[in-house]
XYZ file of C-alpha atoms in Angstrom:
659
model
C 4.499 54.312 196.970
C 3.299 57.586 195.412
C 5.640 59.490 197.700
C 8.605 57.363 196.622
C 7.668 57.901 192.974
C 7.595 61.667 193.501
C 11.038 61.679 195.108
C 12.422 59.491 192.323
C 11.021 61.813 189.658
C 12.301 64.869 191.526
C 15.760 63.338 191.691
C 15.698 62.758 187.935
C 15.311 66.507 187.414
C 18.282 67.429 189.602
C 21.894 68.132 188.734
C 24.682 66.952 191.031
C 24.979 70.520 192.298
C 21.312 70.548 193.209
C 21.572 67.200 194.972
C 24.388 68.619 197.102
C 22.317 71.735 197.795
C 19.317 69.636 198.845
C 21.474 67.610 201.227
C 22.740 70.784 202.898
C 19.215 72.194 202.975
C 17.953 69.032 204.675
C 20.720 69.387 207.244
C 19.718 72.952 208.021
C 16.070 71.980 208.415
C 17.029 69.146 210.753
C 19.056 71.578 212.851
C 16.209 74.111 212.950
C 13.770 71.405 214.001
C 16.021 70.777 217.012
C 16.147 74.498 217.816
C 19.522 75.151 216.202
C 20.530 77.557 213.370
C 17.520 79.753 214.094
C 17.335 83.536 213.932
C 18.982 85.312 216.881
C 17.036 87.699 219.105
C 18.792 91.058 218.610
C 17.850 94.330 220.240
C 15.761 96.133 217.616
C 15.123 99.863 217.461
C 12.515 100.197 214.685
C 14.874 102.049 212.361
C 12.784 102.945 209.329
C 13.922 103.627 205.788
C 12.476 106.350 203.548
C 8.808 105.989 202.668
C 8.135 104.295 199.348
C 4.378 103.854 199.797
C 1.635 106.172 200.956
C -1.773 107.711 200.343
C -2.208 109.168 196.828
C -2.509 112.948 196.676
C -5.671 112.568 194.609
C -8.128 109.764 195.189
C -11.592 109.331 193.749
C -14.415 109.431 196.288
C -15.643 106.064 194.969
C -12.240 104.505 195.703
C -12.268 105.872 199.261
C -15.755 104.481 199.773
C -14.765 101.091 198.370
C -11.807 100.783 200.746
C -13.800 101.921 203.769
C -16.657 99.566 202.911
C -14.244 96.657 202.528
C -12.574 97.543 205.835
C -15.979 97.584 207.529
C -16.585 94.115 206.111
C -13.341 92.959 207.685
C -14.421 94.362 211.044
C -17.528 92.195 210.673
C -15.355 89.149 209.969
C -15.846 88.893 206.184
C -12.611 88.196 204.283
C -11.932 87.655 200.594
C -10.455 84.275 199.682
C -9.709 84.084 195.959
C -12.262 86.833 195.414
C -15.038 85.039 197.321
C -16.255 86.479 200.672
C -15.717 84.091 203.593
C -16.955 84.608 207.189
C -13.595 84.003 208.875
C -14.169 86.223 211.925
C -12.179 89.064 213.427
C -9.550 87.899 213.871
C -9.598 84.713 211.775
C -8.160 81.450 212.973
C -4.927 81.680 210.973
C -4.387 77.918 211.233
C -7.769 76.885 209.793
C -8.174 76.194 206.088
C -11.302 78.103 204.938
C -12.107 75.466 202.306
C -12.013 72.221 204.297
C -12.103 73.502 207.882
C -8.926 71.567 208.722
C -6.806 73.109 211.484
C -3.086 72.726 210.823
C -0.753 71.715 213.664
C 1.919 73.913 215.244
C 4.811 71.643 214.337
C 8.081 72.679 212.697
C 6.805 74.338 209.540
C 9.381 73.131 207.025
C 8.649 69.543 208.076
C 4.917 69.616 207.308
C 3.507 67.731 204.326
C 1.800 70.541 202.445
C -0.059 68.219 200.070
C -1.645 66.159 202.866
C -5.193 67.505 203.151
C -5.696 65.577 206.382
C -2.900 67.630 207.973
C -3.169 71.128 206.467
C -6.347 71.038 204.349
C -5.914 72.777 200.994
C -2.717 74.712 201.589
C -3.509 77.366 198.961
C -6.712 78.287 200.825
C -4.940 78.242 204.187
C -2.189 80.532 202.935
C -4.385 83.032 201.076
C -5.730 85.046 204.074
C -2.309 84.729 205.715
C -0.713 86.808 202.985
C -2.305 89.732 204.858
C -3.363 91.670 201.788
C -6.403 92.797 203.748
C -4.346 94.112 206.631
C -3.369 96.792 204.141
C -7.060 97.543 203.569
C -7.472 98.216 207.281
C -4.369 100.426 207.222
C -5.683 102.290 204.177
C -8.995 102.897 205.934
C -7.153 104.203 208.995
C -4.966 106.508 206.874
C -8.036 107.874 205.077
C -10.303 108.335 208.109
C -8.192 108.221 211.294
C -10.977 106.012 212.656
C -9.421 104.048 215.523
C -11.626 101.021 214.827
C -9.415 100.112 211.903
C -6.193 100.596 213.856
C -7.562 98.560 216.759
C -8.514 95.771 214.332
C -4.954 95.735 213.019
C -3.719 95.346 216.567
C -6.110 92.440 217.138
C -4.994 90.760 213.911
C -1.327 91.254 214.706
C -1.648 89.930 218.265
C -3.508 86.827 217.111
C -1.013 86.256 214.316
C 1.992 86.414 216.639
C 0.276 83.924 218.943
C -0.775 81.457 216.237
C 2.262 81.660 213.939
C 5.319 81.668 216.200
C 8.635 81.307 214.392
C 9.362 78.700 212.960
C 6.274 76.650 213.779
C 3.245 75.768 211.680
C 2.273 76.000 208.017
C 3.026 79.709 207.745
C 6.729 78.941 208.151
C 6.777 76.338 205.391
C 7.286 78.633 202.390
C 9.702 81.520 201.991
C 7.465 82.971 199.292
C 4.524 83.267 201.689
C 6.771 84.911 204.279
C 7.994 87.353 201.618
C 4.478 88.364 200.535
C 3.587 89.029 204.166
C 6.680 91.212 204.565
C 5.667 93.356 201.588
C 2.152 93.882 202.939
C 3.462 94.511 206.449
C 5.800 97.157 205.007
C 2.801 98.899 203.447
C 0.870 98.702 206.720
C 3.885 100.085 208.583
C 4.082 103.167 206.382
C 0.332 103.824 206.332
C -0.126 103.717 210.105
C 2.801 106.011 210.899
C 5.757 103.638 211.287
C 7.330 103.701 214.765
C 5.260 106.752 215.725
C 1.912 105.055 215.135
C -0.722 105.392 217.873
C -0.943 101.596 217.757
C 2.277 101.403 219.791
C 1.157 103.715 222.594
C 1.265 102.491 226.180
C 2.975 99.452 227.635
C 0.822 96.975 225.677
C 1.438 98.811 222.400
C 5.180 98.973 223.025
C 5.257 95.240 223.746
C 3.275 94.519 220.571
C 5.731 96.589 218.536
C 8.698 94.835 220.112
C 7.228 91.410 219.361
C 6.375 92.363 215.784
C 9.832 93.755 215.079
C 11.341 90.490 216.289
C 8.902 88.547 214.094
C 9.903 90.744 211.126
C 13.584 90.099 211.771
C 12.899 86.378 212.007
C 11.044 86.593 208.689
C 14.000 88.299 207.031
C 16.376 85.694 208.457
C 14.078 82.852 207.354
C 13.899 84.073 203.747
C 17.650 84.661 203.516
C 18.390 81.104 204.634
C 15.581 79.342 202.724
C 15.732 80.805 199.225
C 14.393 78.672 196.373
C 17.336 77.425 194.350
C 18.210 75.289 191.318
C 15.117 73.687 189.740
C 12.878 75.565 192.221
C 14.324 78.992 191.357
C 11.280 80.284 189.496
C 8.807 83.018 190.497
C 9.273 81.887 194.097
C 12.866 83.112 194.077
C 11.872 86.480 192.598
C 9.151 86.881 195.239
C 11.474 85.861 198.061
C 14.211 88.257 196.972
C 11.711 91.078 196.479
C 10.215 90.504 199.934
C 13.641 90.358 201.556
C 14.829 93.497 199.760
C 11.651 95.461 200.549
C 11.707 94.291 204.166
C 15.324 95.371 204.543
C 14.572 98.753 202.937
C 11.666 99.294 205.331
C 13.253 98.062 208.581
C 17.029 98.190 208.600
C 18.445 97.579 212.052
C 22.108 96.600 211.935
C 24.818 95.625 209.487
C 23.347 92.177 208.908
C 20.161 93.638 207.467
C 22.213 95.946 205.233
C 24.115 92.959 203.880
C 20.862 91.085 203.227
C 19.492 94.124 201.400
C 22.526 94.385 199.132
C 22.515 90.652 198.477
C 18.799 90.588 197.654
C 19.096 93.533 195.270
C 21.983 92.001 193.327
C 20.224 88.661 193.034
C 16.865 90.217 192.149
C 18.350 92.372 189.397
C 19.877 89.228 187.907
C 16.707 87.115 188.208
C 14.547 89.841 186.668
C 16.505 89.499 183.427
C 17.012 85.760 183.701
C 13.380 84.788 184.248
C 11.830 87.289 181.824
C 12.929 87.320 178.196
C 13.914 90.409 176.267
C 10.558 90.138 174.488
C 8.817 90.470 177.856
C 7.524 86.919 178.227
C 8.029 85.317 181.601
C 9.833 82.018 181.088
C 7.364 80.056 183.209
C 4.969 80.212 180.241
C 2.106 81.137 182.580
C 0.363 84.463 182.034
C -0.917 84.709 185.625
C 2.660 84.584 186.877
C 3.520 87.331 184.388
C 1.524 89.849 186.428
C 2.609 88.256 189.732
C 6.297 88.692 188.917
C 5.698 92.188 187.529
C 4.258 93.233 190.877
C 7.198 91.896 192.871
C 9.651 93.667 190.592
C 7.685 96.923 190.628
C 7.444 97.197 194.403
C 11.108 96.280 194.851
C 12.029 98.931 192.290
C 9.898 101.526 194.085
C 11.388 100.712 197.487
C 14.906 100.770 196.070
C 14.392 104.132 194.364
C 13.123 105.708 197.594
C 15.991 104.178 199.553
C 18.641 105.454 197.162
C 19.259 101.889 195.951
C 17.826 102.201 192.459
C 17.861 99.408 189.888
C 19.561 99.738 186.507
C 17.625 100.871 183.406
C 17.683 97.295 182.046
C 15.594 96.203 185.036
C 12.861 98.737 184.297
C 13.036 98.115 180.551
C 12.243 94.468 181.258
C 9.101 95.525 183.158
C 8.101 97.643 180.168
C 8.416 94.623 177.875
C 6.456 92.440 180.305
C 3.579 94.919 180.119
C 3.888 95.054 176.341
C 3.358 91.271 176.136
C 0.171 91.586 178.183
C -1.013 94.478 176.006
C -0.449 92.332 172.905
C -2.338 89.340 174.320
C -5.291 91.295 175.642
C -8.271 91.466 173.281
C -10.500 94.486 172.662
C -12.836 93.473 175.513
C -9.966 92.963 177.960
C -9.798 89.150 177.850
C -6.405 87.513 178.340
C -5.878 83.794 177.583
C -5.348 81.641 180.702
C -2.067 80.235 179.400
C -0.263 77.987 181.884
C -0.933 77.860 185.597
C -3.064 80.545 187.227
C -3.657 80.501 190.979
C -5.134 84.027 191.266
C -2.207 84.970 193.481
C -1.598 88.670 194.035
C 1.084 90.419 196.040
C -1.292 93.223 197.064
C -4.977 94.122 196.799
C -4.863 97.887 197.150
C -8.202 98.646 195.521
C -10.122 96.369 197.909
C -12.264 95.173 194.999
C -13.495 91.590 194.942
C -13.680 91.458 191.130
C -10.143 92.205 190.065
C -8.636 92.669 186.585
C -4.904 92.352 187.230
C -3.974 92.847 183.581
C -5.805 96.151 183.148
C -4.277 97.285 186.436
C -0.809 96.207 185.272
C -1.171 98.182 182.039
C -2.527 101.268 183.793
C 0.413 101.232 186.184
C 2.960 100.611 183.428
C 1.300 103.294 181.313
C 1.680 105.781 184.151
C 5.274 104.834 184.875
C 6.485 104.700 181.279
C 4.259 107.404 179.805
C 2.089 105.331 177.458
C -1.394 106.909 177.210
C -3.024 103.908 175.501
C -2.182 101.713 178.472
C -3.333 104.253 181.044
C -6.890 103.925 179.744
C -6.910 100.117 179.373
C -10.156 98.743 180.824
C -12.109 100.238 183.676
C -10.000 102.509 185.900
C -8.354 100.399 188.592
C -9.001 101.725 192.113
C -5.588 100.310 193.059
C -3.539 102.079 190.370
C -3.339 105.464 192.180
C -1.795 103.699 195.184
C 0.817 102.098 192.947
C 1.666 105.456 191.404
C 1.545 107.549 194.584
C 5.357 107.627 194.823
C 6.825 108.563 191.423
C 9.796 106.611 190.082
C 12.274 108.511 187.901
C 12.906 106.391 184.817
C 14.767 106.829 181.541
C 12.843 107.542 178.363
C 11.005 104.689 176.689
C 13.574 102.910 174.464
C 11.463 102.618 171.291
C 7.867 102.769 170.023
C 5.765 99.759 170.934
C 4.675 97.555 168.036
C 0.981 96.739 167.574
C 1.155 94.652 164.384
C 1.041 90.830 164.363
C 4.239 89.669 165.998
C 6.420 86.673 166.609
C 7.922 86.741 170.123
C 11.008 84.658 169.461
C 12.288 84.164 173.014
C 8.930 83.282 174.530
C 7.901 81.210 171.527
C 4.503 82.821 170.881
C 2.952 84.496 167.867
C -0.035 86.833 168.076
C -1.739 87.368 164.728
C -5.011 88.735 163.338
C -6.252 92.179 162.370
C -8.183 95.297 163.363
C -6.912 95.175 166.932
C -8.815 97.406 169.289
C -11.959 97.530 167.114
C -15.269 95.673 167.002
C -13.905 93.699 164.034
C -10.823 92.540 165.927
C -9.473 89.062 165.263
C -6.807 87.936 167.715
C -5.128 84.542 167.462
C -2.459 83.337 169.915
C -0.137 80.527 168.783
C 2.330 78.623 170.971
C 5.625 77.095 169.897
C 7.468 77.946 173.094
C 9.120 75.795 175.751
C 7.059 73.835 178.258
C 8.109 76.039 181.162
C 11.082 77.221 183.181
C 13.974 75.088 184.411
C 14.044 71.312 184.757
C 10.658 70.763 186.362
C 8.771 73.459 184.378
C 6.461 73.635 187.398
C 3.782 75.987 186.058
C 3.790 75.139 182.360
C 1.047 73.186 180.589
C 1.457 70.559 177.851
C 0.029 72.883 175.200
C 2.610 72.998 172.399
C 1.186 74.255 169.072
C -2.050 75.262 170.796
C -4.262 78.029 169.452
C -6.566 80.603 171.095
C -9.080 82.634 169.095
C -10.980 85.788 170.056
C -13.301 87.574 167.606
C -14.651 91.055 168.314
C -13.643 90.688 171.961
C -15.507 87.377 172.341
C -13.303 84.419 173.370
C -14.147 81.511 171.069
C -11.354 78.920 171.293
C -9.758 79.177 174.725
C -7.118 77.845 177.036
C -8.903 75.857 179.785
C -7.136 77.511 182.737
C -6.014 75.741 185.920
C -8.919 75.111 188.338
C -6.930 73.825 191.350
C -3.481 72.706 192.392
C -4.642 70.395 195.188
C -8.199 69.253 194.413
C -8.545 65.488 194.859
C -8.837 63.285 191.810
C -7.606 63.802 188.248
C -8.322 67.517 187.930
C -4.799 68.849 188.233
C -3.493 66.542 185.512
C -6.476 67.179 183.264
C -6.244 70.967 183.214
C -2.491 70.946 182.572
C -2.645 68.062 180.079
C -2.681 68.176 176.289
C -6.251 66.894 175.834
C -7.633 70.042 177.518
C -5.925 72.349 175.005
C -6.460 73.285 171.368
C -3.848 70.966 169.946
C -3.386 67.252 169.170
C -3.067 64.275 171.506
C -1.740 60.839 170.521
C -3.097 57.653 172.098
C -4.623 59.724 174.893
C -1.180 60.862 176.075
C 0.094 64.348 176.828
C 2.977 65.761 174.826
C 5.067 66.071 177.983
C 5.284 63.515 180.777
C 4.136 64.537 184.249
C 6.082 63.517 187.330
C 3.866 65.241 189.899
C 1.599 68.237 190.454
C 4.434 70.703 189.804
C 6.852 68.608 187.804
C 7.367 67.503 184.218
C 9.995 64.803 183.689
C 9.898 64.777 179.878
C 9.545 68.054 177.999
C 8.144 68.371 174.507
C 10.501 70.601 172.520
C 8.577 72.950 170.223
C 9.857 75.379 167.633
C 8.497 77.882 165.151
C 9.474 77.065 161.575
C 7.733 79.899 159.709
C 6.299 83.329 160.423
C 5.375 85.848 157.774
C 2.715 88.510 157.334
C 1.463 90.788 154.568
C -1.793 92.418 153.484
C -3.119 89.149 152.058
C -2.283 86.574 154.748
C -0.338 85.805 157.892
C 1.362 82.412 158.055
C 2.788 80.575 161.061
C 4.086 77.000 161.305
C 5.654 74.988 164.092
C 6.332 71.469 165.300
C 7.196 69.587 168.489
C 8.776 66.236 169.330
C 6.831 65.329 172.465
C 5.374 62.120 171.034
C 8.634 60.726 169.740
C 8.831 58.855 173.071
C 5.750 56.782 172.127
C 5.860 53.507 170.114
C 4.505 55.344 167.046
C 7.367 57.885 167.162
C 4.737 60.445 166.204
C 5.669 63.999 165.253
C 3.147 66.860 165.154
C 3.487 69.694 162.623
C 0.949 72.524 162.488
C 0.544 75.370 160.000
C -1.863 78.257 160.638
C -2.910 80.761 157.975
C -5.139 83.753 158.567
C -6.504 84.903 155.213
C -7.112 88.644 155.603
C -9.193 88.810 152.424
C -11.483 85.797 152.897
C -11.537 86.216 156.704
C -10.739 82.551 157.175
C -8.501 80.797 159.679
C -7.004 77.632 158.140
C -5.282 75.151 160.469
C -3.302 72.307 158.912
C -2.145 69.455 161.171
C 0.149 66.693 159.981
C 1.081 63.678 162.087
C 4.079 61.645 160.908
C 4.265 58.126 162.402
C 6.191 54.866 162.073
C 3.553 52.669 163.751
C -0.239 52.724 164.252
C -1.698 55.205 166.728
C -4.884 57.082 167.564
C -4.895 60.818 166.858
C -7.328 63.318 168.409
C -7.647 66.972 167.429
C -9.040 68.954 170.362
C -10.938 72.250 170.093
C -11.899 73.701 173.490
C -14.556 76.424 173.352
C -15.435 79.079 175.910
C -18.186 78.294 178.426
C -20.734 80.629 176.831
C -20.164 79.254 173.314
C -22.289 76.576 171.667
C -20.787 73.933 169.354
C -23.199 72.079 167.057
C -21.996 69.297 164.769
C -22.753 69.660 161.053
C -22.317 67.386 158.057
C -18.750 68.573 157.416
C -17.646 69.760 160.832
C -19.431 71.998 163.325
C -20.917 75.453 163.832
C -19.635 77.719 166.588
C -22.439 79.897 167.952
C -21.479 82.839 170.142
C -22.825 86.352 170.810
C -25.678 85.728 168.364
C -23.299 84.913 165.511
C -22.043 81.775 163.792
C -18.614 80.561 162.710
C -18.931 77.580 160.355
C -16.056 75.100 160.659
C -15.294 72.287 158.240
C -12.579 69.845 157.213
C -11.102 70.639 153.833
C -8.780 67.656 154.132
C -8.800 64.561 156.329
C -11.468 62.575 158.122
C -12.328 61.117 161.514
C -15.013 60.601 164.108
C -16.549 63.840 165.463
C -17.684 64.242 169.060
C -18.804 67.145 171.248
C -18.165 66.700 174.977
C -19.260 69.069 177.731
C -18.629 68.668 181.443
C -17.569 65.013 181.381
C -16.036 63.883 184.683
C -14.668 60.387 184.018
C -12.324 61.035 182.377
C -12.583 64.828 182.575
C -13.307 66.589 179.274
C -15.045 69.804 178.272
C -14.157 72.119 181.162
C -12.754 75.611 181.581
C -11.689 77.500 184.702
C -11.964 81.282 184.768
C -10.608 81.594 188.310
C -8.838 79.476 190.876
C -11.055 76.913 192.581
C -13.871 77.242 190.041
C -14.610 75.185 186.916
C -17.401 75.354 184.343
C -18.622 72.926 181.684
C -17.703 74.125 178.195
C -18.059 72.378 174.842
C -15.041 70.649 173.397
C -15.105 69.329 169.833
C -12.855 66.321 169.223
C -11.967 64.652 165.933
C -10.453 61.166 166.359
C -8.873 58.886 163.760
C -6.732 55.747 163.913
C -3.818 56.069 161.507
C -0.981 53.852 160.293
C 0.885 56.344 158.133
C 1.499 60.083 157.893
C -1.862 61.877 157.824
C -2.998 65.482 157.318
C -6.105 67.365 158.459
C -7.022 70.856 157.272
C -9.613 72.681 159.382
C -11.204 75.906 158.150
C -12.839 78.464 160.468
C -14.898 80.921 158.414
C -15.098 84.277 160.231
C -16.506 86.205 157.279
C -20.132 86.105 158.448
C -19.220 87.321 161.918
C -17.065 90.140 160.515
C -19.675 91.188 157.957
C -17.790 90.142 154.807
């Protein structure tokens, strides 16, 4: 029954054009399952394009040691899965999910049920090692040392992969995005080990391995070209698929067919780069983790194209500049970035070999190097991966205009970032959301967080977005972390603003808008509203006004709920895991980093409650990384109302800021 409900909800999100596309897609999959419409087996000659990736001319000794140490760990069978070491062996069993131990079957890949844990385990954990980010680590170690152990290990990994993941069978042929990420990492391996002249291909066995890999690469290119994500699925997956196809066709380009795929992928990718990322730099999926994910795809495609003489237009690179600018604006003085929207800790590459990874500092350091912005080049601790990104210079036009650092309203993305003293110990940074739920009809990676608020003071996250935790964990966790009650906004009758139709689908979108934004030396004012609860019997409407008083150092949040029938209203305030929330006579005290922020109601009333780590139903949780969750205090104020009602909540930051 749940499966039928999912298909019904999916159909509701489709246009007639998409329905027709899905019918044709189903026909192609049926043909492939019967052995038809598959990639041909051409004679391949390992024609290589110009190098677009290589060893940096200058590399810190500590970075060399880190890569070699990580490569030695791989030789011992220790792999990183979402930043956590796992003893997977050398080589791993590519069909075994490291989380559940389930071994996936070698059936037609596009026909597998990827959400059935009995069949494939947790598919995210199965796919993560199979992205082959750590093959690049072995290739880096070989390029730095010429130690044949690393090259031999690559040969072992490649041989086992070709045996366990034959085209088009098994879970590794179920997603074009996963195939594309592998192609990008394979292209890096190819260039680091010497391309067609690598010692790995010596002798009859080496020549056979090369021949088999080249065929597998061609099959991967063919698979992506004929299984691109389209219509309501054309989100970051499509960008990744096009980037992988383009990079693969720049790196290995046997024949006219590959040339046509390369041209097609570049045209489509240039269009999607502007379509999926607004002129203000905000990725339209409304998920900050996918901001850096998409940036990486676009960067590597741009680098490969420039080396190949197939450069992208200035507008393409200007959009990457704006994407980095959005991250720079969000990031607080200590380097924290709110976990807005879905975050699955997915990376295209892991060139620094570090287990603890700050993708946003790395993104800014790379963008700073490419676009000539010194402040970004020194963001955070130096990334050991950044020199590898910048090893091949890309000739770009001059930066179009100075980058703003004042409080800003990002009109296309729907966010405002306000506060003061950015970059100092007295920094106040407040992020406000009146943007769309997500991208396209299903808004797959957006969260029901309209009018939510995040607060960081002096680089200490205080009021936070809860994060994601897991896409496929059993139970209510997926819906909780993406639902309204987990965010710093208002829920009505326990409902989310938007209506979920599945793990990656919203079938009713709350429409939010900003109604006011102004700033001066005395105060910054923002106001917005959304209509997500108009579907409920109460026809409730939520309006929120936020004022930051620069003189009194107070944050004043006014919430008004207009209704036509009785309902229960809950104001949610989710705190960071290392913050304490203690109820007081008028509200509560926030205790963090040895300091206190008193909070009180200046208008309104209700029943106060602090919840931490509740499981049934879930409440009071945050997730800093994929697969991990922590208890964290959430303060809730609940009131039953029958008419329009207003609450005014005051956060007094003056004591913290020394005023």
